[in-house]
mmCIF file of C-alpha atoms and ligand atoms in Angstrom:
data_model
loop_
_atom_site.group_PDB
_atom_site.id
_atom_site.type_symbol
_atom_site.label_atom_id
_atom_site.label_comp_id
_atom_site.label_asym_id
_atom_site.label_seq_id
_atom_site.Cartn_x
_atom_site.Cartn_y
_atom_site.Cartn_z
ATOM 1 C CA MET A 20 -124.520 145.170 -44.292
ATOM 2 C CA SER A 21 -123.638 145.194 -40.631
ATOM 3 C CA THR A 22 -123.981 148.375 -38.650
ATOM 4 C CA PHE A 23 -122.150 149.008 -35.425
ATOM 5 C CA THR A 24 -124.160 150.541 -32.592
ATOM 6 C CA LEU A 25 -123.237 152.600 -29.546
ATOM 7 C CA TYR A 26 -122.303 150.419 -26.541
ATOM 8 C CA GLU A 27 -124.978 150.695 -23.863
ATOM 9 C CA LEU A 28 -123.583 151.711 -20.467
ATOM 10 C CA PRO A 29 -124.302 149.136 -17.720
ATOM 11 C CA TYR A 30 -124.699 151.924 -15.110
ATOM 12 C CA SER A 31 -126.333 155.351 -14.808
ATOM 13 C CA ALA A 32 -124.607 158.541 -16.010
ATOM 14 C CA ASN A 33 -123.674 159.659 -12.474
ATOM 15 C CA ALA A 34 -122.764 156.185 -11.113
ATOM 16 C CA LEU A 35 -119.013 156.749 -11.346
ATOM 17 C CA GLU A 36 -118.923 160.180 -9.703
ATOM 18 C CA PRO A 37 -116.814 161.860 -8.491
ATOM 19 C CA ILE A 38 -114.067 159.875 -10.235
ATOM 20 C CA ILE A 39 -115.716 160.154 -13.653
ATOM 21 C CA SER A 40 -118.316 162.930 -13.652
ATOM 22 C CA ALA A 41 -121.640 162.625 -15.460
ATOM 23 C CA GLN A 42 -120.464 165.443 -17.734
ATOM 24 C CA THR A 43 -117.262 163.614 -18.722
ATOM 25 C CA LEU A 44 -119.214 160.403 -19.206
ATOM 26 C CA SER A 45 -121.815 162.075 -21.396
ATOM 27 C CA PHE A 46 -119.192 163.640 -23.706
ATOM 28 C CA HIS A 47 -116.892 160.620 -23.698
ATOM 29 C CA HIS A 48 -119.614 158.063 -24.383
ATOM 30 C CA GLY A 49 -122.287 160.113 -26.133
ATOM 31 C CA LYS A 50 -120.023 162.262 -28.325
ATOM 32 C CA HIS A 51 -116.567 160.678 -28.697
ATOM 33 C CA LEU A 52 -117.577 157.008 -28.863
ATOM 34 C CA GLN A 53 -120.697 157.836 -30.901
ATOM 35 C CA GLY A 54 -118.447 159.688 -33.339
ATOM 36 C CA TYR A 55 -116.195 156.650 -33.832
ATOM 37 C CA VAL A 56 -119.279 154.465 -34.394
ATOM 38 C CA ASN A 57 -120.681 156.861 -37.007
ATOM 39 C CA ASN A 58 -117.305 157.158 -38.745
ATOM 40 C CA LEU A 59 -116.757 153.407 -38.928
ATOM 41 C CA ASN A 60 -120.263 152.762 -40.254
ATOM 42 C CA ASN A 61 -119.620 155.280 -43.036
ATOM 43 C CA LEU A 62 -116.101 154.059 -43.831
ATOM 44 C CA ILE A 63 -116.862 150.322 -44.174
ATOM 45 C CA VAL A 64 -119.595 150.691 -46.777
ATOM 46 C CA GLY A 65 -118.565 148.722 -49.873
ATOM 47 C CA THR A 66 -115.337 147.387 -48.298
ATOM 48 C CA PRO A 67 -114.380 143.840 -47.206
ATOM 49 C CA TYR A 68 -114.880 145.040 -43.597
ATOM 50 C CA GLU A 69 -118.591 145.543 -44.074
ATOM 51 C CA ASN A 70 -119.618 142.231 -42.516
ATOM 52 C CA MET A 71 -116.604 141.588 -40.295
ATOM 53 C CA PRO A 72 -116.710 141.343 -36.480
ATOM 54 C CA LEU A 73 -115.126 144.335 -34.725
ATOM 55 C CA GLU A 74 -112.075 142.483 -33.346
ATOM 56 C CA GLU A 75 -111.250 141.061 -36.742
ATOM 57 C CA ILE A 76 -111.407 144.541 -38.297
ATOM 58 C CA VAL A 77 -108.951 145.765 -35.644
ATOM 59 C CA ARG A 78 -106.577 142.885 -36.449
ATOM 60 C CA LYS A 79 -106.781 143.328 -40.230
ATOM 61 C CA ALA A 80 -107.524 146.957 -41.159
ATOM 62 C CA ASP A 81 -105.334 150.043 -41.354
ATOM 63 C CA GLY A 82 -105.864 153.802 -41.746
ATOM 64 C CA GLY A 83 -109.171 155.374 -40.779
ATOM 65 C CA ILE A 84 -111.010 152.065 -40.545
ATOM 66 C CA LEU A 85 -108.467 150.741 -38.031
ATOM 67 C CA ASN A 86 -108.494 153.977 -36.032
ATOM 68 C CA ASN A 87 -112.264 154.090 -35.648
ATOM 69 C CA ALA A 88 -112.726 150.321 -35.123
ATOM 70 C CA GLY A 89 -109.873 150.319 -32.581
ATOM 71 C CA GLN A 90 -111.432 153.175 -30.657
ATOM 72 C CA ILE A 91 -114.812 151.406 -30.576
ATOM 73 C CA LEU A 92 -113.254 148.176 -29.264
ATOM 74 C CA ASN A 93 -111.130 150.113 -26.734
ATOM 75 C CA HIS A 94 -114.059 152.135 -25.413
ATOM 76 C CA ASN A 95 -116.453 149.156 -25.237
ATOM 77 C CA LEU A 96 -113.929 147.351 -23.017
ATOM 78 C CA TYR A 97 -113.240 150.546 -21.040
ATOM 79 C CA PHE A 98 -116.851 151.505 -20.317
ATOM 80 C CA GLY A 99 -117.757 147.877 -19.609
ATOM 81 C CA GLN A 100 -115.214 147.461 -16.803
ATOM 82 C CA PHE A 101 -116.473 150.026 -14.253
ATOM 83 C CA ALA A 102 -118.942 149.984 -11.357
ATOM 84 C CA VAL A 103 -119.900 152.155 -8.385
ATOM 85 C CA SER A 104 -116.873 153.173 -6.291
ATOM 86 C CA LYS A 105 -115.790 150.657 -3.657
ATOM 87 C CA GLU A 106 -113.246 150.877 -0.819
ATOM 88 C CA ASP A 107 -110.424 148.307 -0.818
ATOM 89 C CA ASN A 108 -111.412 147.366 -4.347
ATOM 90 C CA ALA A 109 -109.240 144.441 -5.493
ATOM 91 C CA PRO A 110 -109.335 141.303 -7.645
ATOM 92 C CA LYS A 111 -110.009 137.885 -6.125
ATOM 93 C CA GLY A 112 -109.318 134.246 -6.940
ATOM 94 C CA LYS A 113 -107.337 133.101 -9.977
ATOM 95 C CA LEU A 114 -106.853 136.599 -11.371
ATOM 96 C CA ALA A 115 -105.496 137.910 -8.051
ATOM 97 C CA GLU A 116 -103.087 134.971 -7.884
ATOM 98 C CA ALA A 117 -101.896 135.608 -11.454
ATOM 99 C CA ILE A 118 -101.317 139.318 -10.700
ATOM 100 C CA ILE A 119 -99.263 138.497 -7.603
ATOM 101 C CA ALA A 120 -97.290 135.814 -9.477
ATOM 102 C CA GLN A 121 -96.446 138.270 -12.273
ATOM 103 C CA PHE A 122 -95.930 141.568 -10.433
ATOM 104 C CA GLY A 123 -95.116 140.527 -6.835
ATOM 105 C CA SER A 124 -98.159 142.201 -5.271
ATOM 106 C CA PHE A 125 -101.380 143.985 -6.209
ATOM 107 C CA ASP A 126 -99.776 147.274 -5.082
ATOM 108 C CA ALA A 127 -96.760 146.718 -7.335
ATOM 109 C CA PHE A 128 -99.077 145.921 -10.250
ATOM 110 C CA GLN A 129 -101.090 149.120 -9.685
ATOM 111 C CA ALA A 130 -97.913 151.204 -9.444
ATOM 112 C CA GLU A 131 -96.520 149.839 -12.727
ATOM 113 C CA PHE A 132 -99.877 150.226 -14.505
ATOM 114 C CA VAL A 133 -100.276 153.875 -13.444
ATOM 115 C CA SER A 134 -96.623 154.616 -14.152
ATOM 116 C CA LYS A 135 -96.911 153.271 -17.722
ATOM 117 C CA GLY A 136 -100.191 155.153 -18.236
ATOM 118 C CA THR A 137 -98.677 158.381 -16.964
ATOM 119 C CA ALA A 138 -95.504 158.014 -19.041
ATOM 120 C CA LEU A 139 -97.328 157.292 -22.313
ATOM 121 C CA PHE A 140 -96.582 160.272 -24.542
ATOM 122 C CA GLY A 141 -99.628 161.824 -26.218
ATOM 123 C CA SER A 142 -102.881 159.913 -26.614
ATOM 124 C CA GLY A 143 -103.383 156.217 -25.990
ATOM 125 C CA TRP A 144 -104.226 153.461 -23.565
ATOM 126 C CA VAL A 145 -102.494 151.394 -20.907
ATOM 127 C CA TRP A 146 -103.575 147.750 -20.837
ATOM 128 C CA LEU A 147 -103.412 144.621 -18.748
ATOM 129 C CA SER A 148 -103.641 141.629 -21.079
ATOM 130 C CA ALA A 149 -103.226 137.866 -20.948
ATOM 131 C CA ASP A 150 -100.920 135.961 -23.274
ATOM 132 C CA ALA A 151 -101.702 132.513 -24.717
ATOM 133 C CA GLU A 152 -100.354 130.786 -21.578
ATOM 134 C CA GLY A 153 -102.447 132.931 -19.209
ATOM 135 C CA GLY A 154 -99.457 135.075 -18.221
ATOM 136 C CA LEU A 155 -100.128 138.760 -17.628
ATOM 137 C CA VAL A 156 -98.526 141.720 -19.358
ATOM 138 C CA ILE A 157 -98.904 145.519 -19.165
ATOM 139 C CA THR A 158 -98.568 147.345 -22.488
ATOM 140 C CA GLN A 159 -98.811 150.941 -23.669
ATOM 141 C CA GLU A 160 -100.800 151.349 -26.884
ATOM 142 C CA THR A 161 -100.794 154.655 -28.730
ATOM 143 C CA ASN A 162 -103.830 156.325 -30.284
ATOM 144 C CA ALA A 163 -106.379 153.630 -31.239
ATOM 145 C CA ALA A 164 -104.192 150.515 -30.922
ATOM 146 C CA ASN A 165 -105.448 147.444 -29.027
ATOM 147 C CA PRO A 166 -103.522 144.432 -27.636
ATOM 148 C CA VAL A 167 -105.454 142.055 -29.949
ATOM 149 C CA GLN A 168 -103.111 143.365 -32.667
ATOM 150 C CA ARG A 169 -100.255 141.685 -30.722
ATOM 151 C CA GLY A 170 -102.174 138.423 -30.216
ATOM 152 C CA LEU A 171 -102.974 139.303 -26.585
ATOM 153 C CA LYS A 172 -106.318 139.084 -24.789
ATOM 154 C CA PRO A 173 -107.213 142.520 -23.359
ATOM 155 C CA LEU A 174 -108.449 142.473 -19.745
ATOM 156 C CA LEU A 175 -108.295 145.975 -18.243
ATOM 157 C CA THR A 176 -107.582 149.398 -19.704
ATOM 158 C CA PHE A 177 -107.232 153.020 -18.620
ATOM 159 C CA ASP A 178 -107.849 155.628 -21.328
ATOM 160 C CA VAL A 179 -105.168 158.333 -21.256
ATOM 161 C CA TRP A 180 -106.598 160.473 -24.054
ATOM 162 C CA GLU A 181 -107.224 163.889 -22.497
ATOM 163 C CA HIS A 182 -110.946 163.667 -23.346
ATOM 164 C CA ALA A 183 -111.176 160.899 -20.690
ATOM 165 C CA TYR A 184 -110.167 163.113 -17.766
ATOM 166 C CA TYR A 185 -109.587 166.754 -18.677
ATOM 167 C CA LEU A 186 -112.948 168.134 -17.477
ATOM 168 C CA ASP A 187 -112.464 166.500 -14.056
ATOM 169 C CA TYR A 188 -108.685 166.408 -13.552
ATOM 170 C CA GLN A 189 -107.261 168.875 -16.110
ATOM 171 C CA ASN A 190 -103.535 168.041 -16.522
ATOM 172 C CA ARG A 191 -103.394 165.676 -13.506
ATOM 173 C CA ARG A 192 -103.330 162.417 -15.432
ATOM 174 C CA ALA A 193 -101.646 160.379 -12.683
ATOM 175 C CA ASP A 194 -104.226 161.508 -10.085
ATOM 176 C CA HIS A 195 -107.010 160.462 -12.426
ATOM 177 C CA LEU A 196 -105.449 157.054 -13.100
ATOM 178 C CA ASN A 197 -104.898 156.393 -9.386
ATOM 179 C CA ALA A 198 -108.524 157.329 -8.658
ATOM 180 C CA LEU A 199 -109.840 154.856 -11.264
ATOM 181 C CA TRP A 200 -108.882 151.835 -9.103
ATOM 182 C CA ALA A 201 -111.926 152.463 -6.878
ATOM 183 C CA ILE A 202 -114.374 151.926 -9.774
ATOM 184 C CA VAL A 203 -112.814 148.917 -11.537
ATOM 185 C CA ASN A 204 -115.315 146.061 -11.656
ATOM 186 C CA TRP A 205 -112.965 143.144 -10.965
ATOM 187 C CA ASP A 206 -115.730 140.598 -11.597
ATOM 188 C CA VAL A 207 -115.800 141.785 -15.217
ATOM 189 C CA ILE A 208 -111.991 141.604 -15.496
ATOM 190 C CA ALA A 209 -111.979 138.068 -13.987
ATOM 191 C CA GLU A 210 -114.647 137.034 -16.487
ATOM 192 C CA ARG A 211 -112.461 138.318 -19.361
ATOM 193 C CA TYR A 212 -109.488 136.413 -17.933
ATOM 194 C CA ARG A 213 -111.295 133.054 -17.704
HETATM 195 MN MN1 MN B 26 -111.614 157.838 -24.873
#
């Protein structure tokens, strides 16, 4: 039987301050994500999902198994894409070229991404993904959904569930999303895009 484990953060608890406080990070990672991991491990016992890789579960399952597996995949990608805050933080190379080709400019891409994240009603995620031809697309996914369910390769995501920002930004979702650009680790995103 396979058991899923809590994703290990590649930075210290206060590394993303003040954009994501240590308190938010400790609840979000240590309580919310840990909860999804515990739930999934309990739910898959004795099912065909017991020995399946996480992405495959997200593509095939439904109900509680999908919700918890989706949230684990979403959060692993989310927590894995950040680094210490950097001024003029932007992608380079092939990924930067693809963003400009698709959206006109990096600024226009950021504006559309934040706008779709802000407009998403209720809980969910805004994503940048690549299609089979390497083209880029921004999608809104509600609740625990992930772009792999649409055959896309997920590259970058902002979590718009209130648990991701409420302690630090209260109702100011757009302010939180705009602030996140400073801590995106574009080397990780470029690696996912390759
Ligand atoms: Mn979350």
